[in-house]
Tab-separated table of C-alpha atoms in Angstrom:
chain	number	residue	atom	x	y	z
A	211	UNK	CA	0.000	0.000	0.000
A	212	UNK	CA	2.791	2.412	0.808
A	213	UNK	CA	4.024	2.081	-2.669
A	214	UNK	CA	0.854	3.713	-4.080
A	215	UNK	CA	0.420	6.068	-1.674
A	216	UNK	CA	3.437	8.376	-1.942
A	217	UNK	CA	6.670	9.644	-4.300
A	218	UNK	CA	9.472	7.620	-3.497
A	219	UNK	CA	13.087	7.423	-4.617
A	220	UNK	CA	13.614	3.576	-4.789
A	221	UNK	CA	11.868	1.112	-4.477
A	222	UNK	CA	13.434	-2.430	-2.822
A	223	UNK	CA	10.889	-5.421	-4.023
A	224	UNK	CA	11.342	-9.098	-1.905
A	225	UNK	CA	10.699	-11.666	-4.360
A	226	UNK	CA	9.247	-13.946	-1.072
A	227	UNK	CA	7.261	-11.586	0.686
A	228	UNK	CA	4.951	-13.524	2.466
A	229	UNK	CA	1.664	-14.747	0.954
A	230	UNK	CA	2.775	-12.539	-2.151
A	231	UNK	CA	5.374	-12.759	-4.991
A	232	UNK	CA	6.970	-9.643	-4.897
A	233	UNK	CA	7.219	-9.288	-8.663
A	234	UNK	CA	3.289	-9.018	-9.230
A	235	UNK	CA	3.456	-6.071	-6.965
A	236	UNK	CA	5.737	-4.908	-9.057
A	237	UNK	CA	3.589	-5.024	-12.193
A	238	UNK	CA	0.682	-3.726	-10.868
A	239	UNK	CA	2.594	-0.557	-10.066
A	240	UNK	CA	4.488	-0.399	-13.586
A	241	UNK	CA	0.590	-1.432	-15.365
A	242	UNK	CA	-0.580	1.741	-12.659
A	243	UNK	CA	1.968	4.063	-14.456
A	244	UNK	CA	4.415	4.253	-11.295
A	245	UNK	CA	7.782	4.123	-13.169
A	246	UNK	CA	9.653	4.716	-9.366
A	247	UNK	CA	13.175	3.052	-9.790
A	248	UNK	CA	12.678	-0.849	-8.244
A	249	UNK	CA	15.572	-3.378	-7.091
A	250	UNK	CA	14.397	-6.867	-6.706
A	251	UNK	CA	16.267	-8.890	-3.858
A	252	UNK	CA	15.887	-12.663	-4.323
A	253	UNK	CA	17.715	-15.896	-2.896
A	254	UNK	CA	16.639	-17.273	-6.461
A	255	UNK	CA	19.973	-15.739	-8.070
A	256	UNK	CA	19.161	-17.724	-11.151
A	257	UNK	CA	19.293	-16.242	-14.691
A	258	UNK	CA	15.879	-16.825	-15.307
A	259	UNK	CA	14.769	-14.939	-12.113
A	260	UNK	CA	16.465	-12.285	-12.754
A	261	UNK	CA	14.992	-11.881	-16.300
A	262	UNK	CA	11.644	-12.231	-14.888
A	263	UNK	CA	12.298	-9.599	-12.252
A	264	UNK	CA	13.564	-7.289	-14.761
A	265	UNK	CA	10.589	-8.220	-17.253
A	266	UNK	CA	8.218	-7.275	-14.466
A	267	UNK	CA	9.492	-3.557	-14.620
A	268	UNK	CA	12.510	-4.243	-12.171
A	269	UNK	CA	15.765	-1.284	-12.942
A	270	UNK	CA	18.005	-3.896	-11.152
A	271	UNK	CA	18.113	-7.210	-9.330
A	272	UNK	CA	20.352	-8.733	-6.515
A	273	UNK	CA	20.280	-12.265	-5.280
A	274	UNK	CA	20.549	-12.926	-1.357
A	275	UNK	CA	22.977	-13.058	0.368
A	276	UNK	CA	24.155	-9.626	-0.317
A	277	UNK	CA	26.847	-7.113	1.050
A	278	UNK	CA	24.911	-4.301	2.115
A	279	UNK	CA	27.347	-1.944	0.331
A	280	UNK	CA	26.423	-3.447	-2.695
A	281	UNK	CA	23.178	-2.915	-2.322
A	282	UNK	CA	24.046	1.135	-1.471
A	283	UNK	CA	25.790	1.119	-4.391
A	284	UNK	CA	22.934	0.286	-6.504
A	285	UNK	CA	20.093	1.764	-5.547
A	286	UNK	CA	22.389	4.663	-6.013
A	287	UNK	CA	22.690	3.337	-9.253
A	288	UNK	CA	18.938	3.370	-10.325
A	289	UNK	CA	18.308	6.607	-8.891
A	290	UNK	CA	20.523	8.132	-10.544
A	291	UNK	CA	19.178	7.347	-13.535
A	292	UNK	CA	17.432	10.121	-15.910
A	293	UNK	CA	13.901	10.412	-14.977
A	294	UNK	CA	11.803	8.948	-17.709
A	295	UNK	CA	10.059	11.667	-18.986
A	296	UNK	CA	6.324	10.858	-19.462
A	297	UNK	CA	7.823	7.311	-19.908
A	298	UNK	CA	9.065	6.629	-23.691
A	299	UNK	CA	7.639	4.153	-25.340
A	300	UNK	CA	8.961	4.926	-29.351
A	301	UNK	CA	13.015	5.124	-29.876
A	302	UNK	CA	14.066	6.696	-33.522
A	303	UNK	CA	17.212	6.716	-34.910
A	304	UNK	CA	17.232	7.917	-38.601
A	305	UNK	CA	14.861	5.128	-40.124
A	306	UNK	CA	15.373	2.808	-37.570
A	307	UNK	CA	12.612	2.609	-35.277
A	308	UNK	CA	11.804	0.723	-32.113
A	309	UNK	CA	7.986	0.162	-29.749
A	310	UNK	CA	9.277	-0.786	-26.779
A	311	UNK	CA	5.224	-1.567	-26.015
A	312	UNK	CA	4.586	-3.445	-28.714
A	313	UNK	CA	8.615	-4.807	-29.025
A	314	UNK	CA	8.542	-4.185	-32.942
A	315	UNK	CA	11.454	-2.742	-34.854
A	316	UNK	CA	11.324	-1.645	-38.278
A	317	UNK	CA	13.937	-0.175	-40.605
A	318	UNK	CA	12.870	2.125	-43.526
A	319	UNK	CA	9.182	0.764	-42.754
A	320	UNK	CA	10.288	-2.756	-42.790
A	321	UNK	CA	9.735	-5.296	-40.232
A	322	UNK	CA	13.331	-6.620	-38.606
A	323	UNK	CA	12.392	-9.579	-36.355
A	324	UNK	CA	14.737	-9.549	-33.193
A	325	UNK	CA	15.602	-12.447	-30.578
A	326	UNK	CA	14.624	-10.810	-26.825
A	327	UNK	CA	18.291	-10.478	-26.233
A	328	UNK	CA	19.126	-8.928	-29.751
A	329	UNK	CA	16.190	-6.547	-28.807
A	330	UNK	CA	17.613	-5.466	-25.467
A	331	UNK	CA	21.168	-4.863	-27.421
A	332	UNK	CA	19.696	-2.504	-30.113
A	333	UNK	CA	17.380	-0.468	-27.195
A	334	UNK	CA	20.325	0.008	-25.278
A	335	UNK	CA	22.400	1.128	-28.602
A	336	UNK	CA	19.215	3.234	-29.357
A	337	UNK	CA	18.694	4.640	-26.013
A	338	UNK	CA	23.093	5.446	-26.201
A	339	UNK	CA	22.635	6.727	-29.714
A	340	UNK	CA	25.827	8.445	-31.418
A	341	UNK	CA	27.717	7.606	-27.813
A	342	UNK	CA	30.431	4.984	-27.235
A	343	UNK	CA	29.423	2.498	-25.457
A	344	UNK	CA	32.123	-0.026	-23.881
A	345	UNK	CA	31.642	-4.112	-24.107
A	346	UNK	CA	31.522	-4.118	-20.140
A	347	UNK	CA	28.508	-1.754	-19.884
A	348	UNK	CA	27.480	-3.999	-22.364
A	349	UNK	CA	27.926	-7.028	-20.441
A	350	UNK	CA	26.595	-4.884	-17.733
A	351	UNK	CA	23.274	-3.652	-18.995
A	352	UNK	CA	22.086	-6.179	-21.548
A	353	UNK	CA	23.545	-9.544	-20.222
A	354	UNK	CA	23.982	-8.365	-16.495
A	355	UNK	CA	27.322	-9.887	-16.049
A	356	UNK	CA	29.161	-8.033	-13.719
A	357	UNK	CA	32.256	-9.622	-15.232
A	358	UNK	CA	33.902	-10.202	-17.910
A	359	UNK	CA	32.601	-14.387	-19.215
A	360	UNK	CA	35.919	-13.975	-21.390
A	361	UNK	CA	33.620	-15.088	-24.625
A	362	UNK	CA	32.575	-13.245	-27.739
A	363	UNK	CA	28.963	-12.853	-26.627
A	364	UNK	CA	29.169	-9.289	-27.490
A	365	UNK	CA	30.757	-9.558	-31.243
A	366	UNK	CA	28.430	-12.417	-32.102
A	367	UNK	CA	25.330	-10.295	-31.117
A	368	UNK	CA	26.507	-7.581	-32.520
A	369	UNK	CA	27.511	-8.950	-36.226
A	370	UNK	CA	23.915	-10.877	-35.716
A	371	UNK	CA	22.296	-7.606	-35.231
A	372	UNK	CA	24.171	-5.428	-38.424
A	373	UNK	CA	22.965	-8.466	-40.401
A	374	UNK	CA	19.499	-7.296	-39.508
A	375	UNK	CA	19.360	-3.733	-38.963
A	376	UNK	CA	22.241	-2.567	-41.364
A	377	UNK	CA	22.459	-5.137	-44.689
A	378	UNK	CA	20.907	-3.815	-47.475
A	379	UNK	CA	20.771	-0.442	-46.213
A	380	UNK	CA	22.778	2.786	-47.770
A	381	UNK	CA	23.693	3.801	-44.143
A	382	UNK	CA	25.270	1.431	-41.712
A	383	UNK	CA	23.685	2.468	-38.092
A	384	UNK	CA	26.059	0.205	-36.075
A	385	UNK	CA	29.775	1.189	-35.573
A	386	UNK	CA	32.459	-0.487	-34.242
A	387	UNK	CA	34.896	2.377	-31.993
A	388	UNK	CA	38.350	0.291	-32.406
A	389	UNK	CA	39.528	-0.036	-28.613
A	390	UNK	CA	36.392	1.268	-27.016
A	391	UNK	CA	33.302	-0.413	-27.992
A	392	UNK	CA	30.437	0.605	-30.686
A	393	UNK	CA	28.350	3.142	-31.317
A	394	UNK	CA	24.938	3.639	-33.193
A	395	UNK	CA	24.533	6.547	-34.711
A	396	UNK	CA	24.669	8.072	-38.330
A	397	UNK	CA	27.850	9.105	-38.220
A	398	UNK	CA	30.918	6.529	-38.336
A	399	UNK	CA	33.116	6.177	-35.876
């Protein structure tokens, strides 16, 4: 109840709350328009959780046992995030375009048909557009690893996702920033 009642700056969501499952808490605020930055704890540290928790509207997620300083450290995090302003629901770049309501992404008015985890990729590019962004905020944001797996996740998503959003087009939108990362954007590196 508190949760609807006032404006706060964070929200911290227990997966077990008793009689409840945190997470459908969580949706009914995000379905009530309450976009209040939410960490879900959970002893279920499982990949699958954590998608879930995030799916439900969750900014971040962090698996019991925790060090309290980590969890300082990101709820900082999330609220330090840019308000969303009225909540976007369209991204554009040039003729790419993205519904994050109803997920579809379309290039030049065509259809480009996206795994989930190829979608997260390009709405992070999108929502970073003509900035560099590094393979470890990568890892961070859109596979939340908060190390380095030592694999080429990254470059295989990434040459998946020019195949799709780039071939066949005049303009290449995705960039590679030799040393740093890639950028989308217009503009070349």
């Amino acid at each position: 109840g508190l949760a609807t009642a006032g404006r706060f700056d964070a929200l911290i969501v227990d997966r077990m709350l008793p009689g409840i499952d945190g997470l459908s808490i969580l949706r009914t605020l995000r379905a009530a328009g309450n976009d209040t930055p939410a960490l879900v704890l959970s002893a279920l540290g499982e990949v699958d959780d954590k998608v879930k928790g995030l799916r439900a509207g969750a900014d971040d997620y962090l698996g019991k046992p925790f060090a309290f300083a980590e969890l300082l450290a990101r709820l900082d995090a999330i609220t330090r995030r840019p308000a969303r302003e009225g909540e976007v629901t369209e991204l554009r770049v040039a003729d790419l375009e993205m519904n994050l309501l109803s997920r579809e992404v379309r290039r030049g008015g065509q259809p480009i048909d996206l795994q989930p985890r190829e979608f997260r990729l390009l709405e992070y590019l999108m929502r970073n557009v003509d900035q560099v962004v590094t393979r470890t905020m990568l890892l961070e944001n859109v596979w939340d690893y908060h190390f380095d797996p030592q694999t080429n996740v990254i470059d295989v998503h990434i040459s998946r996702l020019r195949r799709k959003v780039d071939k066949g087009f005049a303009t290449p939108l995705i960039h590679t920033v030799r040393g740093a990362g890639y950028k989308l954007g217009e503009a070349g590196a």
